[in-house]
């Protein structure tokens, strides 16, 4: 079954990368331009065949997805936690890739995600409404104020995504997500500065928000080891 998860992860990463190329145009976003590249073989297959021009981001996404799904299966097995984490990872990966490729956080992804998060909490009754609202309100306030005080650093799409993650995780789990995401963004920013990248260079923030959200979900839902 682990081999099945590895293969599923590679296919998932391949499809997510291809969909991220096309989603802005499909949703009619005006800032997307040009025709997306034709669908090609998975990056890991092209790398194995020694084809030129293999996208390192696509290769990393495929390998990372394979490792994550296999690891989740090894820890969780066929469980509710595996399903929730798998679906959440697919969603967060697609949001992150779209922002990485197009510098966009699409309303067509954020608003349905917000509705699903609220509905999931209501059906599961896993958190009080106060904690859900506190998580969303805290994340929204922090990112809205940051974007207002430092124009150009954060887009309103990042603010809405932060609110969605806050609602999805609730309080206090949103704190761990924000700390993990902000910490990862800080490490990358320092690394880029040391490589001579200008301090004014815009760094897409959604991938770090999604990374923090995934980390918080793993801490919350994974069973204790041992």
Tab-separated table of N, CA and C in Angstrom, residues 15-90:
chain	number	residue	atom	x	y	z
A	15	UNK	N	-0.478	16.542	-11.307
A	15	UNK	CA	-1.742	17.185	-11.642
A	15	UNK	C	-1.862	18.560	-10.996
A	16	UNK	N	-1.403	18.698	-9.751
A	16	UNK	CA	-1.484	19.992	-9.068
A	16	UNK	C	-0.647	21.034	-9.794
A	17	UNK	N	0.543	20.654	-10.237
A	17	UNK	CA	1.392	21.593	-10.965
A	17	UNK	C	0.756	22.003	-12.287
A	18	UNK	N	0.176	21.036	-12.998
A	18	UNK	CA	-0.470	21.342	-14.272
A	18	UNK	C	-1.707	22.215	-14.071
A	19	UNK	N	-2.487	21.916	-13.032
A	19	UNK	CA	-3.697	22.694	-12.766
A	19	UNK	C	-3.359	24.112	-12.339
A	20	UNK	N	-2.285	24.269	-11.575
A	20	UNK	CA	-1.882	25.611	-11.145
A	20	UNK	C	-1.513	26.494	-12.328
A	21	UNK	N	-0.998	25.900	-13.399
A	21	UNK	CA	-0.675	26.667	-14.597
A	21	UNK	C	-1.924	27.207	-15.270
A	22	UNK	N	-3.024	26.468	-15.189
A	22	UNK	CA	-4.213	26.764	-15.982
A	22	UNK	C	-5.333	27.438	-15.197
A	23	UNK	N	-5.343	27.296	-13.888
A	23	UNK	CA	-6.482	27.733	-13.090
A	23	UNK	C	-6.781	29.227	-13.213
A	24	UNK	N	-5.789	30.127	-13.210
A	24	UNK	CA	-6.125	31.549	-13.359
A	24	UNK	C	-6.890	31.859	-14.636
A	25	UNK	N	-6.525	31.237	-15.733
A	25	UNK	CA	-7.245	31.474	-16.987
A	25	UNK	C	-8.649	30.882	-16.923
A	26	UNK	N	-8.766	29.704	-16.358
A	26	UNK	CA	-10.080	29.069	-16.271
A	26	UNK	C	-11.040	29.860	-15.409
A	27	UNK	N	-10.527	30.562	-14.431
A	27	UNK	CA	-11.382	31.369	-13.556
A	27	UNK	C	-11.541	32.795	-14.060
A	28	UNK	N	-10.984	33.080	-15.241
A	28	UNK	CA	-11.181	34.384	-15.860
A	28	UNK	C	-10.431	35.508	-15.209
A	29	UNK	N	-9.297	35.211	-14.581
A	29	UNK	CA	-8.551	36.267	-13.932
A	29	UNK	C	-7.787	37.071	-14.970
A	30	UNK	N	-7.955	38.376	-14.905
A	30	UNK	CA	-7.402	39.243	-15.940
A	30	UNK	C	-5.910	39.336	-15.973
A	31	UNK	N	-5.239	39.020	-14.855
A	31	UNK	CA	-3.793	39.192	-14.834
A	31	UNK	C	-3.053	38.008	-15.436
A	32	UNK	N	-3.740	36.922	-15.686
A	32	UNK	CA	-3.067	35.793	-16.324
A	32	UNK	C	-2.928	36.076	-17.817
A	33	UNK	N	-1.803	35.707	-18.391
A	33	UNK	CA	-1.569	36.014	-19.800
A	33	UNK	C	-0.871	34.844	-20.469
A	34	UNK	N	-1.070	34.738	-21.780
A	34	UNK	CA	-0.416	33.691	-22.547
A	34	UNK	C	-1.082	32.344	-22.369
A	35	UNK	N	-0.732	31.439	-23.255
A	35	UNK	CA	-1.275	30.091	-23.192
A	35	UNK	C	-0.392	29.233	-22.291
A	36	UNK	N	-0.993	28.410	-21.430
A	36	UNK	CA	-0.174	27.529	-20.595
A	36	UNK	C	0.545	26.496	-21.443
A	37	UNK	N	1.658	26.007	-20.907
A	37	UNK	CA	2.410	24.983	-21.622
A	37	UNK	C	1.570	23.724	-21.771
A	38	UNK	N	1.748	22.998	-22.848
A	38	UNK	CA	0.983	21.750	-23.023
A	38	UNK	C	1.321	20.765	-21.909
A	39	UNK	N	0.356	19.911	-21.602
A	39	UNK	CA	0.544	18.922	-20.551
A	39	UNK	C	1.636	17.945	-20.953
A	40	UNK	N	2.606	17.772	-20.056
A	40	UNK	CA	3.732	16.896	-20.332
A	40	UNK	C	3.774	15.749	-19.333
A	41	UNK	N	4.703	14.841	-19.548
A	41	UNK	CA	4.896	13.739	-18.619
A	41	UNK	C	5.299	14.279	-17.250
A	42	UNK	N	5.039	13.525	-16.189
A	42	UNK	CA	5.494	13.960	-14.866
A	42	UNK	C	6.986	14.274	-14.867
A	43	UNK	N	7.376	15.239	-14.051
A	43	UNK	CA	8.768	15.677	-14.028
A	43	UNK	C	9.713	14.541	-13.655
A	44	UNK	N	9.271	13.661	-12.749
A	44	UNK	CA	10.157	12.574	-12.336
A	44	UNK	C	10.392	11.590	-13.482
A	45	UNK	N	9.396	11.420	-14.350
A	45	UNK	CA	9.572	10.549	-15.526
A	45	UNK	C	10.532	11.200	-16.508
A	46	UNK	N	10.358	12.500	-16.753
A	46	UNK	CA	11.244	13.200	-17.678
A	46	UNK	C	12.676	13.249	-17.141
A	47	UNK	N	12.791	13.375	-15.808
A	47	UNK	CA	14.126	13.344	-15.204
A	47	UNK	C	14.758	11.967	-15.375
A	48	UNK	N	13.960	10.914	-15.171
A	48	UNK	CA	14.479	9.560	-15.343
A	48	UNK	C	14.880	9.274	-16.774
A	49	UNK	N	14.200	9.873	-17.739
A	49	UNK	CA	14.530	9.690	-19.154
A	49	UNK	C	15.621	10.643	-19.618
A	50	UNK	N	16.142	11.457	-18.690
A	50	UNK	CA	17.198	12.428	-18.983
A	50	UNK	C	16.774	13.459	-20.024
A	51	UNK	N	15.484	13.839	-19.997
A	51	UNK	CA	15.024	14.866	-20.910
A	51	UNK	C	15.472	16.237	-20.411
A	52	UNK	N	15.778	17.159	-21.305
A	52	UNK	CA	16.241	18.490	-20.880
A	52	UNK	C	15.077	19.335	-20.361
A	53	UNK	N	15.432	20.341	-19.594
A	53	UNK	CA	14.447	21.323	-19.145
A	53	UNK	C	13.462	20.819	-18.109
A	54	UNK	N	13.868	19.901	-17.249
A	54	UNK	CA	12.972	19.404	-16.200
A	54	UNK	C	12.776	20.509	-15.154
A	55	UNK	N	11.521	20.807	-14.848
A	55	UNK	CA	11.173	21.833	-13.871
A	55	UNK	C	11.495	21.313	-12.469
A	56	UNK	N	12.432	21.973	-11.797
A	56	UNK	CA	12.836	21.512	-10.466
A	56	UNK	C	11.722	21.673	-9.441
A	57	UNK	N	10.893	22.714	-9.609
A	57	UNK	CA	9.764	22.897	-8.683
A	57	UNK	C	8.772	21.752	-8.844
A	58	UNK	N	8.439	21.406	-10.082
A	58	UNK	CA	7.510	20.302	-10.325
A	58	UNK	C	8.077	18.990	-9.790
A	59	UNK	N	9.386	18.778	-9.989
A	59	UNK	CA	10.015	17.557	-9.484
A	59	UNK	C	9.943	17.503	-7.960
A	60	UNK	N	10.212	18.631	-7.314
A	60	UNK	CA	10.144	18.676	-5.845
A	60	UNK	C	8.730	18.444	-5.350
A	61	UNK	N	7.748	18.991	-6.063
A	61	UNK	CA	6.350	18.809	-5.666
A	61	UNK	C	5.951	17.342	-5.770
A	62	UNK	N	6.345	16.687	-6.854
A	62	UNK	CA	5.999	15.270	-7.027
A	62	UNK	C	6.657	14.395	-5.967
A	63	UNK	N	7.939	14.611	-5.715
A	63	UNK	CA	8.645	13.816	-4.714
A	63	UNK	C	8.134	14.109	-3.307
A	64	UNK	N	7.882	15.390	-3.028
A	64	UNK	CA	7.366	15.755	-1.710
A	64	UNK	C	5.987	15.192	-1.453
A	65	UNK	N	5.135	15.215	-2.471
A	65	UNK	CA	3.785	14.664	-2.324
A	65	UNK	C	3.838	13.163	-2.100
A	66	UNK	N	4.733	12.482	-2.835
A	66	UNK	CA	4.876	11.032	-2.659
A	66	UNK	C	5.339	10.699	-1.245
A	67	UNK	N	6.325	11.449	-0.749
A	67	UNK	CA	6.841	11.198	0.595
A	67	UNK	C	5.787	11.489	1.660
A	68	UNK	N	5.027	12.566	1.470
A	68	UNK	CA	4.021	12.930	2.469
A	68	UNK	C	2.909	11.890	2.546
A	69	UNK	N	2.362	11.501	1.394
A	69	UNK	CA	1.275	10.522	1.408
A	69	UNK	C	1.732	9.180	1.977
A	70	UNK	N	2.939	8.765	1.600
A	70	UNK	CA	3.451	7.512	2.144
A	70	UNK	C	3.646	7.612	3.657
A	71	UNK	N	4.170	8.741	4.113
A	71	UNK	CA	4.360	8.929	5.542
A	71	UNK	C	3.048	8.972	6.303
A	72	UNK	N	2.049	9.649	5.737
A	72	UNK	CA	0.734	9.709	6.387
A	72	UNK	C	0.120	8.318	6.503
A	73	UNK	N	0.261	7.523	5.429
A	73	UNK	CA	-0.307	6.166	5.474
A	73	UNK	C	0.411	5.316	6.521
A	74	UNK	N	1.729	5.477	6.600
A	74	UNK	CA	2.495	4.692	7.566
A	74	UNK	C	2.095	5.029	9.002
A	75	UNK	N	1.759	6.301	9.248
A	75	UNK	CA	1.422	6.731	10.606
A	75	UNK	C	-0.065	6.549	10.907
A	76	UNK	N	-0.925	6.898	9.944
A	76	UNK	CA	-2.368	6.929	10.192
A	76	UNK	C	-3.104	5.685	9.702
A	77	UNK	N	-2.613	5.084	8.613
A	77	UNK	CA	-3.363	3.991	8.013
A	77	UNK	C	-4.667	4.494	7.421
A	78	UNK	N	-5.610	3.591	7.135
A	78	UNK	CA	-6.909	3.994	6.560
A	78	UNK	C	-7.804	4.614	7.626
A	79	UNK	N	-7.644	5.887	7.873
A	79	UNK	CA	-8.331	6.546	8.970
A	79	UNK	C	-8.906	7.875	8.521
A	80	UNK	N	-9.724	8.444	9.403
A	80	UNK	CA	-10.296	9.775	9.169
A	80	UNK	C	-9.190	10.819	9.067
A	81	UNK	N	-8.155	10.703	9.906
A	81	UNK	CA	-7.053	11.665	9.889
A	81	UNK	C	-6.328	11.645	8.552
A	82	UNK	N	-6.127	10.449	7.991
A	82	UNK	CA	-5.459	10.347	6.690
A	82	UNK	C	-6.274	11.066	5.618
A	83	UNK	N	-7.586	10.882	5.621
A	83	UNK	CA	-8.429	11.532	4.629
A	83	UNK	C	-8.422	13.037	4.757
A	84	UNK	N	-8.566	13.543	5.978
A	84	UNK	CA	-8.594	14.998	6.193
A	84	UNK	C	-7.257	15.628	5.807
A	85	UNK	N	-6.165	15.000	6.247
A	85	UNK	CA	-4.848	15.548	5.937
A	85	UNK	C	-4.551	15.469	4.443
A	86	UNK	N	-4.974	14.382	3.797
A	86	UNK	CA	-4.742	14.250	2.369
A	86	UNK	C	-5.485	15.303	1.563
A	87	UNK	N	-6.762	15.499	1.866
A	87	UNK	CA	-7.559	16.497	1.155
A	87	UNK	C	-7.036	17.905	1.446
A	88	UNK	N	-6.716	18.177	2.702
A	88	UNK	CA	-6.191	19.497	3.068
A	88	UNK	C	-4.879	19.778	2.348
A	89	UNK	N	-4.029	18.757	2.255
A	89	UNK	CA	-2.751	18.940	1.563
A	89	UNK	C	-2.977	19.267	0.083
A	90	UNK	N	-3.888	18.562	-0.565
A	90	UNK	CA	-4.179	18.837	-1.972
A	90	UNK	C	-4.602	20.286	-2.175
